[in-house]
Coordinates of N, CA and C in Angstrom, one line a residue:
M1 N 7.9 -1.0 -20.7 CA 7.4 -0.9 -19.4 C 7.7 -2.2 -18.6
L2 N 7.7 -3.3 -19.2 CA 8.0 -4.6 -18.5 C 9.4 -4.5 -18.0
A3 N 10.3 -3.9 -18.8 CA 11.7 -3.8 -18.4 C 11.8 -2.8 -17.2
L4 N 11.0 -1.8 -17.2 CA 11.0 -0.9 -16.0 C 10.5 -1.6 -14.8
Y5 N 9.5 -2.4 -14.9 CA 8.9 -3.1 -13.8 C 10.0 -4.1 -13.2
I6 N 10.6 -4.8 -14.1 CA 11.6 -5.8 -13.6 C 12.8 -5.1 -13.0
R7 N 13.2 -3.9 -13.6 CA 14.3 -3.1 -13.0 C 14.0 -2.7 -11.6
D8 N 12.8 -2.1 -11.4 CA 12.4 -1.6 -10.1 C 12.2 -2.7 -9.1
V9 N 11.7 -3.9 -9.5 CA 11.6 -5.0 -8.6 C 13.0 -5.5 -8.1
R10 N 13.9 -5.6 -9.1 CA 15.3 -6.0 -8.7 C 15.9 -5.0 -7.8
I11 N 15.7 -3.7 -8.1 CA 16.3 -2.7 -7.2 C 15.7 -2.8 -5.8
G12 N 14.4 -3.0 -5.7 CA 13.7 -3.1 -4.4 C 14.3 -4.3 -3.6
I13 N 14.5 -5.4 -4.4 CA 15.0 -6.6 -3.7 C 16.5 -6.4 -3.3
R14 N 17.3 -5.8 -4.2 CA 18.7 -5.7 -3.9 C 18.9 -4.6 -2.8
A15 N 18.1 -3.6 -2.7 CA 18.2 -2.6 -1.7 C 18.1 -3.2 -0.3
G16 N 17.3 -4.2 -0.2 CA 17.2 -5.0 1.0 C 16.6 -4.2 2.2
G17 N 16.0 -4.9 3.1 CA 15.5 -4.3 4.3 C 14.1 -3.7 4.2
G18 N 13.7 -3.3 3.0 CA 12.4 -2.6 2.9 C 11.2 -3.6 3.2
A19 N 11.2 -4.7 2.5 CA 10.1 -5.6 2.8 C 10.2 -6.2 4.2
L20 N 11.4 -6.5 4.6 CA 11.6 -7.1 6.0 C 11.2 -6.1 7.1
V21 N 11.6 -4.9 6.9 CA 11.2 -3.9 7.9 C 9.7 -3.7 7.9
G22 N 9.1 -3.7 6.8 CA 7.6 -3.6 6.7 C 6.9 -4.7 7.4
V23 N 7.4 -6.0 7.2 CA 6.8 -7.1 7.8 C 7.0 -7.1 9.3
L24 N 8.2 -6.7 9.8 CA 8.5 -6.6 11.2 C 7.7 -5.5 11.9
F25 N 7.5 -4.4 11.2 CA 6.6 -3.4 11.7 C 5.2 -3.9 11.8
F26 N 4.7 -4.6 10.8 CA 3.4 -5.2 10.8 C 3.3 -6.1 12.0
L27 N 4.3 -7.0 12.2 CA 4.2 -7.9 13.3 C 4.2 -7.1 14.7
A28 N 5.0 -6.1 14.8 CA 5.0 -5.3 16.0 C 3.7 -4.7 16.3
V29 N 3.0 -4.2 15.3 CA 1.7 -3.6 15.5 C 0.7 -4.6 16.1
V30 N 0.7 -5.8 15.4 CA -0.2 -6.8 15.8 C 0.2 -7.4 17.2
A31 N 1.5 -7.4 17.5 CA 1.9 -8.0 18.8 C 1.6 -7.2 20.0
V32 N 1.6 -5.9 19.8 CA 1.3 -5.0 21.0 C -0.2 -4.9 21.3
V33 N -1.0 -5.3 20.4 CA -2.5 -5.1 20.6 C -2.9 -5.9 21.9
P34 N -2.5 -7.2 22.0 CA -3.0 -7.9 23.2 C -2.5 -7.3 24.5
F35 N -1.4 -6.5 24.5 CA -1.0 -5.9 25.7 C -1.9 -4.7 26.1
G36 N -2.5 -4.1 25.0 CA -3.4 -3.0 25.3 C -4.8 -3.3 25.6
V37 N -5.3 -4.4 24.9 CA -6.8 -4.8 25.1 C -6.9 -6.0 26.0
G38 N -5.9 -6.6 26.4 CA -6.0 -7.7 27.3 C -6.0 -9.1 26.6
P39 N -5.9 -10.2 27.3 CA -5.8 -11.5 26.7 C -7.1 -12.1 26.3
D40 N -8.1 -11.4 26.1 CA -9.4 -11.9 25.8 C -9.4 -12.4 24.3
L41 N -9.4 -13.7 24.1 CA -9.3 -14.2 22.8 C -10.5 -13.9 21.9
T42 N -11.7 -13.8 22.5 CA -12.9 -13.5 21.7 C -12.8 -12.0 21.2
L43 N -12.3 -11.1 22.1 CA -12.2 -9.7 21.7 C -11.1 -9.6 20.6
L44 N -10.0 -10.3 20.8 CA -8.9 -10.3 19.8 C -9.4 -10.7 18.4
A45 N -10.2 -11.8 18.4 CA -10.7 -12.3 17.2 C -11.7 -11.4 16.5
R46 N -12.4 -10.6 17.4 CA -13.4 -9.7 16.8 C -12.8 -8.5 16.2
I47 N -11.7 -8.0 16.8 CA -11.0 -6.8 16.3 C -9.9 -7.2 15.4
G48 N -9.6 -8.4 15.2 CA -8.5 -8.9 14.3 C -8.4 -8.3 12.9
P49 N -9.5 -8.3 12.2 CA -9.5 -7.7 10.8 C -9.1 -6.3 10.8
A50 N -9.6 -5.5 11.8 CA -9.3 -4.1 11.8 C -7.8 -3.9 12.2
I51 N -7.3 -4.7 13.1 CA -5.9 -4.5 13.5 C -5.0 -4.9 12.3
L52 N -5.3 -6.0 11.6 CA -4.5 -6.3 10.4 C -4.5 -5.2 9.4
W53 N -5.7 -4.7 9.2 CA -5.7 -3.6 8.1 C -5.0 -2.4 8.6
I54 N -5.1 -2.0 9.8 CA -4.4 -0.8 10.3 C -2.9 -1.1 10.3
G55 N -2.4 -2.2 10.7 CA -1.0 -2.6 10.7 C -0.5 -2.6 9.2
A56 N -1.2 -3.2 8.3 CA -0.8 -3.2 6.9 C -0.7 -1.8 6.3
L57 N -1.7 -1.0 6.7 CA -1.7 0.4 6.2 C -0.5 1.2 6.6
L58 N -0.2 1.1 7.9 CA 0.9 1.9 8.5 C 2.2 1.3 7.9
A59 N 2.3 0.0 7.8 CA 3.6 -0.6 7.3 C 3.7 -0.2 5.8
S60 N 2.6 -0.1 5.1 CA 2.7 0.3 3.6 C 3.3 1.7 3.4
L61 N 3.2 2.5 4.5 CA 3.7 3.9 4.3 C 5.2 4.0 4.5
L62 N 5.8 3.0 5.0 CA 7.2 3.1 5.4 C 8.1 3.4 4.2
G63 N 7.9 2.7 3.1 CA 8.9 2.9 2.0 C 8.4 3.8 0.9
L64 N 7.3 4.5 1.1 CA 6.8 5.3 0.0 C 7.7 6.5 -0.4
E65 N 8.4 7.0 0.6 CA 9.2 8.2 0.2 C 10.4 7.8 -0.7
R66 N 10.7 6.5 -0.8 CA 11.7 6.1 -1.7 C 11.2 5.7 -3.1
L67 N 9.9 5.9 -3.4 CA 9.3 5.5 -4.6 C 10.0 6.2 -5.8
F68 N 10.3 7.5 -5.7 CA 10.9 8.3 -6.7 C 12.3 8.8 -6.3
Q69 N 12.6 8.7 -5.0 CA 13.8 9.4 -4.5 C 15.1 8.9 -5.1
A70 N 15.2 7.6 -5.3 CA 16.4 7.0 -5.8 C 16.6 7.4 -7.3
D71 N 15.5 7.5 -8.0 CA 15.6 7.9 -9.4 C 15.9 9.4 -9.5
R72 N 15.5 10.1 -8.6 CA 15.8 11.6 -8.5 C 17.3 11.8 -8.3
E73 N 17.8 11.0 -7.4 CA 19.2 11.2 -7.0 C 20.2 10.8 -8.1
D74 N 19.9 9.7 -8.9 CA 20.8 9.2 -9.9 C 20.5 9.8 -11.3
G75 N 19.4 10.7 -11.4 CA 19.1 11.3 -12.6 C 18.2 10.6 -13.6
S76 N 17.9 9.3 -13.2 CA 17.0 8.6 -14.1 C 15.6 9.1 -14.2
L77 N 15.2 9.8 -13.1 CA 13.8 10.3 -13.1 C 13.7 11.4 -14.2
D78 N 14.7 12.2 -14.4 CA 14.6 13.2 -15.5 C 14.5 12.5 -16.9
L79 N 15.3 11.4 -17.0 CA 15.2 10.7 -18.3 C 13.9 10.0 -18.5
L80 N 13.3 9.5 -17.4 CA 11.9 8.9 -17.6 C 10.9 10.0 -18.0
M81 N 11.0 11.2 -17.4 CA 10.1 12.3 -17.7 C 10.3 12.8 -19.2
L82 N 11.6 12.8 -19.6 CA 11.9 13.2 -21.0 C 11.4 12.2 -22.0
A83 N 11.3 11.0 -21.6 CA 10.8 9.9 -22.5 C 9.3 9.8 -22.6
A84 N 8.6 10.9 -22.1 CA 7.2 10.9 -22.0 C 6.5 10.7 -23.4
E85 N 7.2 11.1 -24.5 CA 6.6 11.0 -25.8 C 6.5 9.5 -26.2
R86 N 7.5 8.8 -25.8 CA 7.5 7.4 -26.2 C 6.7 6.5 -25.2
H87 N 6.9 6.8 -23.9 CA 6.2 6.1 -22.9 C 5.5 7.2 -22.0
P88 N 4.2 7.3 -22.0 CA 3.5 8.3 -21.2 C 4.0 8.3 -19.7
S89 N 4.2 9.4 -19.1 CA 4.7 9.5 -17.7 C 3.7 8.8 -16.8
V90 N 2.4 8.9 -17.1 CA 1.4 8.3 -16.3 C 1.6 6.8 -16.2
L91 N 1.9 6.2 -17.4 CA 2.1 4.7 -17.4 C 3.4 4.4 -16.7
T92 N 4.4 5.3 -16.8 CA 5.7 5.0 -16.1 C 5.4 5.0 -14.5
V93 N 4.6 6.0 -14.1 CA 4.3 6.0 -12.6 C 3.5 4.8 -12.2
F94 N 2.6 4.4 -13.1 CA 1.7 3.2 -12.8 C 2.6 2.0 -12.6
V95 N 3.6 1.8 -13.5 CA 4.4 0.6 -13.4 C 5.3 0.7 -12.2
K96 N 5.8 1.8 -11.9 CA 6.7 2.0 -10.7 C 5.8 1.7 -9.4
C97 N 4.6 2.1 -9.4 CA 3.7 1.8 -8.2 C 3.5 0.3 -8.1
L98 N 3.3 -0.4 -9.2 CA 3.2 -1.9 -9.2 C 4.4 -2.5 -8.7
A99 N 5.6 -2.1 -9.1 CA 6.8 -2.6 -8.7 C 7.0 -2.4 -7.2
H100 N 6.7 -1.2 -6.7 CA 6.8 -0.9 -5.3 C 5.8 -1.8 -4.5
W101 N 4.6 -2.0 -5.0 CA 3.6 -2.8 -4.3 C 4.2 -4.3 -4.2
T102 N 4.7 -4.7 -5.3 CA 5.2 -6.1 -5.3 C 6.3 -6.4 -4.3
T103 N 7.3 -5.4 -4.2 CA 8.4 -5.6 -3.3 C 8.2 -5.3 -1.9
N104 N 7.3 -4.3 -1.6 CA 7.2 -3.8 -0.3 C 5.8 -4.1 0.4
V105 N 4.8 -4.2 -0.4 CA 3.4 -4.4 0.2 C 2.9 -5.9 0.1
L106 N 3.2 -6.5 -1.0 CA 2.8 -7.9 -1.2 C 3.3 -8.8 -0.1
P107 N 4.5 -8.6 0.4 CA 5.0 -9.5 1.6 C 4.1 -9.3 2.8
L108 N 3.5 -8.1 3.0 CA 2.6 -7.9 4.1 C 1.3 -8.7 3.9
V109 N 0.8 -8.8 2.7 CA -0.4 -9.6 2.4 C -0.1 -11.0 2.7
V110 N 1.1 -11.5 2.2 CA 1.5 -12.9 2.4 C 1.6 -13.2 3.9
A111 N 2.1 -12.3 4.7 CA 2.3 -12.5 6.2 C 1.0 -12.4 6.9
S112 N -0.1 -11.8 6.4 CA -1.3 -11.5 7.1 C -2.0 -12.8 7.6
P113 N -2.1 -13.9 6.9 CA -2.7 -15.1 7.5 C -2.1 -15.6 8.8
L114 N -0.7 -15.5 8.8 CA 0.0 -16.0 10.0 C -0.3 -15.0 11.2
L115 N -0.3 -13.7 10.9 CA -0.7 -12.8 12.0 C -2.1 -12.9 12.4
G116 N -3.0 -13.3 11.4 CA -4.4 -13.5 11.8 C -4.5 -14.7 12.8
L117 N -3.7 -15.7 12.7 CA -3.7 -16.8 13.7 C -3.3 -16.2 15.0
F118 N -2.3 -15.3 15.1 CA -1.9 -14.7 16.3 C -3.1 -14.0 17.0
M119 N -4.0 -13.5 16.2 CA -5.2 -12.8 16.7 C -6.4 -13.7 17.0
N120 N -6.2 -15.0 16.9 CA -7.2 -16.0 17.1 C -8.4 -15.8 16.2
M121 N -8.1 -15.4 15.0 CA -9.2 -15.2 14.0 C -9.6 -16.5 13.4
E122 N -10.9 -16.6 13.0 CA -11.4 -17.8 12.3 C -10.8 -17.8 10.9
A123 N -10.9 -19.0 10.3 CA -10.3 -19.2 8.9 C -11.0 -18.3 7.9
A124 N -12.4 -18.2 8.0 CA -13.1 -17.3 7.1 C -12.7 -15.9 7.2
A125 N -12.5 -15.4 8.5 CA -12.0 -14.0 8.7 C -10.6 -13.8 8.1
I126 N -9.7 -14.8 8.3 CA -8.4 -14.7 7.8 C -8.4 -14.6 6.3
G127 N -9.2 -15.5 5.7 CA -9.3 -15.5 4.2 C -9.8 -14.2 3.7
A128 N -10.9 -13.7 4.3 CA -11.5 -12.5 3.8 C -10.6 -11.3 4.0
T129 N -9.9 -11.2 5.1 CA -9.0 -10.1 5.4 C -7.8 -10.2 4.4
T130 N -7.3 -11.3 4.2 CA -6.2 -11.5 3.2 C -6.6 -11.1 1.8
L131 N -7.8 -11.5 1.4 CA -8.4 -11.1 0.1 C -8.6 -9.6 0.0
T132 N -9.1 -9.0 1.0 CA -9.3 -7.5 1.0 C -8.0 -6.8 1.0
L133 N -7.0 -7.3 1.7 CA -5.7 -6.7 1.6 C -5.1 -6.8 0.3
L134 N -5.2 -7.9 -0.4 CA -4.7 -8.1 -1.7 C -5.3 -7.2 -2.7
V135 N -6.6 -6.9 -2.6 CA -7.3 -6.0 -3.5 C -7.1 -4.6 -3.1
G136 N -7.1 -4.3 -1.8 CA -7.1 -2.9 -1.4 C -5.8 -2.2 -1.3
T137 N -4.7 -3.0 -0.9 CA -3.4 -2.3 -0.7 C -2.8 -1.7 -2.0
P138 N -3.1 -2.2 -3.2 CA -2.6 -1.4 -4.3 C -3.1 0.0 -4.4
A139 N -4.3 0.3 -3.9 CA -4.8 1.6 -3.8 C -3.9 2.5 -2.9
I140 N -3.4 1.9 -1.9 CA -2.5 2.7 -1.0 C -1.2 3.1 -1.7
A141 N -0.7 2.2 -2.6 CA 0.5 2.5 -3.3 C 0.2 3.6 -4.4
F142 N -0.9 3.5 -5.0 CA -1.3 4.6 -6.0 C -1.5 5.9 -5.3
I143 N -2.2 5.9 -4.2 CA -2.3 7.2 -3.4 C -1.0 7.7 -3.0
G144 N -0.1 6.8 -2.5 CA 1.2 7.2 -2.0 C 2.1 7.8 -3.1
A145 N 1.8 7.4 -4.3 CA 2.7 7.9 -5.4 C 2.5 9.4 -5.5
V146 N 1.3 9.9 -5.2 CA 1.1 11.4 -5.3 C 1.9 12.1 -4.2
G147 N 1.8 11.6 -3.0 CA 2.6 12.2 -1.9 C 4.1 12.1 -2.2
A148 N 4.5 10.9 -2.7 CA 6.0 10.7 -3.0 C 6.4 11.7 -4.1
A149 N 5.6 11.9 -5.0 CA 5.9 12.8 -6.1 C 6.0 14.3 -5.7
V150 N 5.1 14.6 -4.8 CA 5.1 16.0 -4.2 C 6.4 16.2 -3.4
A151 N 6.8 15.2 -2.6 CA 7.9 15.4 -1.7 C 9.2 15.0 -2.3
V152 N 9.3 14.6 -3.6 CA 10.5 14.1 -4.2 C 11.6 15.2 -4.2
A153 N 11.3 16.4 -4.3 CA 12.3 17.5 -4.3 C 12.7 18.0 -3.0
L154 N 12.0 17.5 -1.9 CA 12.3 17.9 -0.6 C 13.4 17.0 0.1
P155 N 14.3 17.6 0.9 CA 15.3 16.8 1.5 C 14.8 15.7 2.5
R156 N 13.8 16.1 3.2 CA 13.2 15.2 4.2 C 11.7 15.1 4.0
G157 N 11.3 14.4 3.0 CA 9.9 14.4 2.7 C 9.1 13.2 3.2
G158 N 9.8 12.3 3.9 CA 9.2 11.1 4.4 C 8.0 11.3 5.2
L159 N 8.1 12.2 6.2 CA 6.9 12.5 7.1 C 5.8 13.2 6.3
L160 N 6.2 14.1 5.4 CA 5.2 14.8 4.6 C 4.4 13.8 3.7
V161 N 5.0 12.8 3.2 CA 4.3 11.8 2.4 C 3.2 11.2 3.3
S162 N 3.5 10.7 4.5 CA 2.5 10.1 5.3 C 1.4 11.1 5.7
I163 N 1.8 12.3 6.0 CA 0.7 13.3 6.3 C -0.2 13.6 5.1
L164 N 0.4 13.6 3.9 CA -0.4 13.9 2.8 C -1.4 12.8 2.4
I165 N -0.9 11.6 2.5 CA -1.8 10.5 2.0 C -2.6 9.7 3.0
L166 N -2.2 9.8 4.3 CA -3.0 9.1 5.3 C -4.5 9.4 5.3
P167 N -4.9 10.7 5.2 CA -6.4 10.9 5.1 C -7.0 10.3 3.9
L168 N -6.3 10.2 2.8 CA -6.9 9.7 1.6 C -7.1 8.2 1.6
T169 N -6.4 7.6 2.5 CA -6.5 6.1 2.6 C -7.6 5.6 3.5
V170 N -8.3 6.6 4.2 CA -9.3 6.2 5.1 C -10.5 5.5 4.5
P171 N -11.0 5.9 3.3 CA -12.0 5.1 2.6 C -11.6 3.7 2.3
V172 N -10.4 3.5 1.9 CA -9.9 2.1 1.6 C -9.9 1.3 2.9
L173 N -9.5 1.9 4.0 CA -9.5 1.2 5.3 C -10.9 0.8 5.7
I174 N -11.8 1.8 5.6 CA -13.2 1.6 6.0 C -13.8 0.4 5.3
F175 N -13.7 0.4 3.9 CA -14.4 -0.6 3.2 C -13.6 -2.0 3.2
G176 N -12.3 -1.9 3.4 CA -11.6 -3.1 3.6 C -11.9 -3.9 4.9
V177 N -12.1 -3.1 5.9 CA -12.5 -3.7 7.2 C -13.9 -4.1 7.2
S178 N -14.8 -3.3 6.6 CA -16.2 -3.7 6.5 C -16.4 -5.0 5.7
A179 N -15.7 -5.2 4.6 CA -15.8 -6.4 3.8 C -15.2 -7.6 4.6
S180 N -14.2 -7.4 5.4 CA -13.6 -8.5 6.2 C -14.6 -8.9 7.3
Y181 N -15.3 -8.0 7.9 CA -16.3 -8.3 8.9 C -17.5 -8.9 8.3
G182 N -17.8 -8.5 7.1 CA -19.0 -9.0 6.4 C -18.9 -10.5 6.1
A183 N -17.6 -11.0 6.0 CA -17.5 -12.4 5.7 C -17.8 -13.4 6.9
V184 N -17.7 -12.8 8.1 CA -17.9 -13.6 9.3 C -19.2 -13.2 10.1
N185 N -19.7 -12.0 9.9 CA -20.8 -11.6 10.6 C -22.1 -11.6 9.7
D186 N -23.0 -12.4 10.0 CA -24.2 -12.7 9.1 C -25.0 -11.4 8.8
P187 N -25.2 -10.5 9.7 CA -26.0 -9.4 9.3 C -25.3 -8.5 8.3
Q188 N -24.0 -8.5 8.3 CA -23.2 -7.6 7.4 C -22.9 -8.3 6.1
P189 N -23.2 -7.7 5.0 CA -22.8 -8.4 3.7 C -21.3 -8.2 3.4
F190 N -20.8 -9.1 2.6 CA -19.4 -9.1 2.2 C -19.3 -8.4 0.9
L191 N -20.1 -8.7 -0.1 CA -19.9 -8.3 -1.5 C -20.0 -6.8 -1.7
P192 N -21.0 -6.1 -1.1 CA -21.1 -4.6 -1.4 C -19.8 -3.9 -1.0
P193 N -19.3 -4.0 0.2 CA -18.1 -3.2 0.6 C -16.9 -3.7 -0.2
F194 N -16.9 -5.0 -0.5 CA -15.8 -5.5 -1.3 C -15.7 -4.9 -2.7
L195 N -16.9 -4.8 -3.3 CA -17.0 -4.2 -4.7 C -16.6 -2.8 -4.6
I196 N -17.0 -2.1 -3.6 CA -16.6 -0.7 -3.4 C -15.1 -0.6 -3.2
L197 N -14.5 -1.5 -2.5 CA -13.1 -1.5 -2.3 C -12.4 -1.7 -3.7
V198 N -12.9 -2.6 -4.5 CA -12.3 -2.8 -5.8 C -12.5 -1.6 -6.7
A199 N -13.6 -0.9 -6.6 CA -13.8 0.3 -7.3 C -12.9 1.4 -6.9
L200 N -12.6 1.5 -5.6 CA -11.6 2.5 -5.0 C -10.2 2.2 -5.6
T201 N -9.9 1.0 -5.6 CA -8.5 0.6 -6.2 C -8.4 1.0 -7.6
L202 N -9.5 0.7 -8.4 CA -9.4 1.1 -9.8 C -9.4 2.6 -10.0
F203 N -10.2 3.3 -9.1 CA -10.3 4.7 -9.2 C -8.9 5.4 -9.0
F204 N -8.2 4.9 -7.9 CA -6.9 5.5 -7.5 C -5.9 5.0 -8.5
A205 N -6.1 3.8 -9.2 CA -5.1 3.4 -10.2 C -5.1 4.4 -11.3
V206 N -6.1 5.1 -11.5 CA -6.2 6.1 -12.6 C -5.7 7.5 -12.1
I207 N -6.3 7.9 -11.0 CA -6.1 9.2 -10.4 C -4.7 9.4 -9.8
G208 N -4.3 8.3 -9.1 CA -3.0 8.4 -8.4 C -1.8 8.6 -9.4
P209 N -1.6 7.7 -10.4 CA -0.5 8.0 -11.3 C -0.6 9.3 -12.1
L210 N -1.9 9.7 -12.4 CA -2.0 11.0 -13.1 C -1.6 12.1 -12.3
G211 N -2.0 12.2 -11.0 CA -1.6 13.2 -10.1 C -0.1 13.2 -9.9
A212 N 0.5 12.0 -9.7 CA 1.9 11.9 -9.5 C 2.7 12.3 -10.7
A213 N 2.2 12.0 -11.9 CA 2.9 12.4 -13.1 C 3.0 13.9 -13.2
L214 N 1.9 14.5 -12.9 CA 1.8 16.0 -13.0 C 2.8 16.6 -12.0
A215 N 2.8 16.1 -10.7 CA 3.7 16.6 -9.7 C 5.2 16.4 -10.1
L216 N 5.5 15.2 -10.7 CA 6.9 14.9 -11.1 C 7.3 15.9 -12.3
K217 N 6.4 16.1 -13.2 CA 6.7 17.0 -14.3 C 7.0 18.4 -13.8
H218 N 6.2 18.8 -12.8 CA 6.5 20.2 -12.2 C 7.8 20.2 -11.4
A219 N 8.1 19.0 -10.7 CA 9.4 19.0 -10.0 C 10.6 18.9 -10.8
T220 N 10.5 18.4 -12.0 CA 11.6 18.2 -12.9 C 11.8 19.4 -13.9
D221 N 10.8 20.3 -13.9 CA 10.9 21.4 -14.8 C 12.0 22.4 -14.3

């Protein structure tokens, strides 16, 4: 499994453009907000965590359709499914999700503090938002694996992936933003929504690969 993880990370890096496009899209989402809401720095700081989360969520969707597509095209997906007796397909999907998150989503988390400065956010808000993104964005990858697996046999499944998984990511978005606000707003607690966010990530870490493995098994039969 470690070899599969390293292989997918190397492929993701060599493919080029995926992480950069995601970060640029993330930057574009954050950059256009002041044009829509005006140059009020107080307002930008107040809505900053929500904007960062929405931008990261949308940017995370960009490369999901390629999660299994390349393996499908070169035939390695069939080999991975046939090797289910030695390595469970659920574990294979889990490792591929981690590799995808490392190469495509982790750069968004790394870039979020800088973009938080653009939104005039306080240091505590930037730190809390970055932490919630670090904890919550893996759930998006696990959810996206299901959509990517369903659309793997379709010639143009990219839009379908986004349509399928976007509603499922709403709870992650809600509790991620709530925890970020809780770190800077005294009446709102940070820990309860943060723990729920952790629980959601753990839940989807189990359900997502399981659903994706079943969909891939059906697609390769």
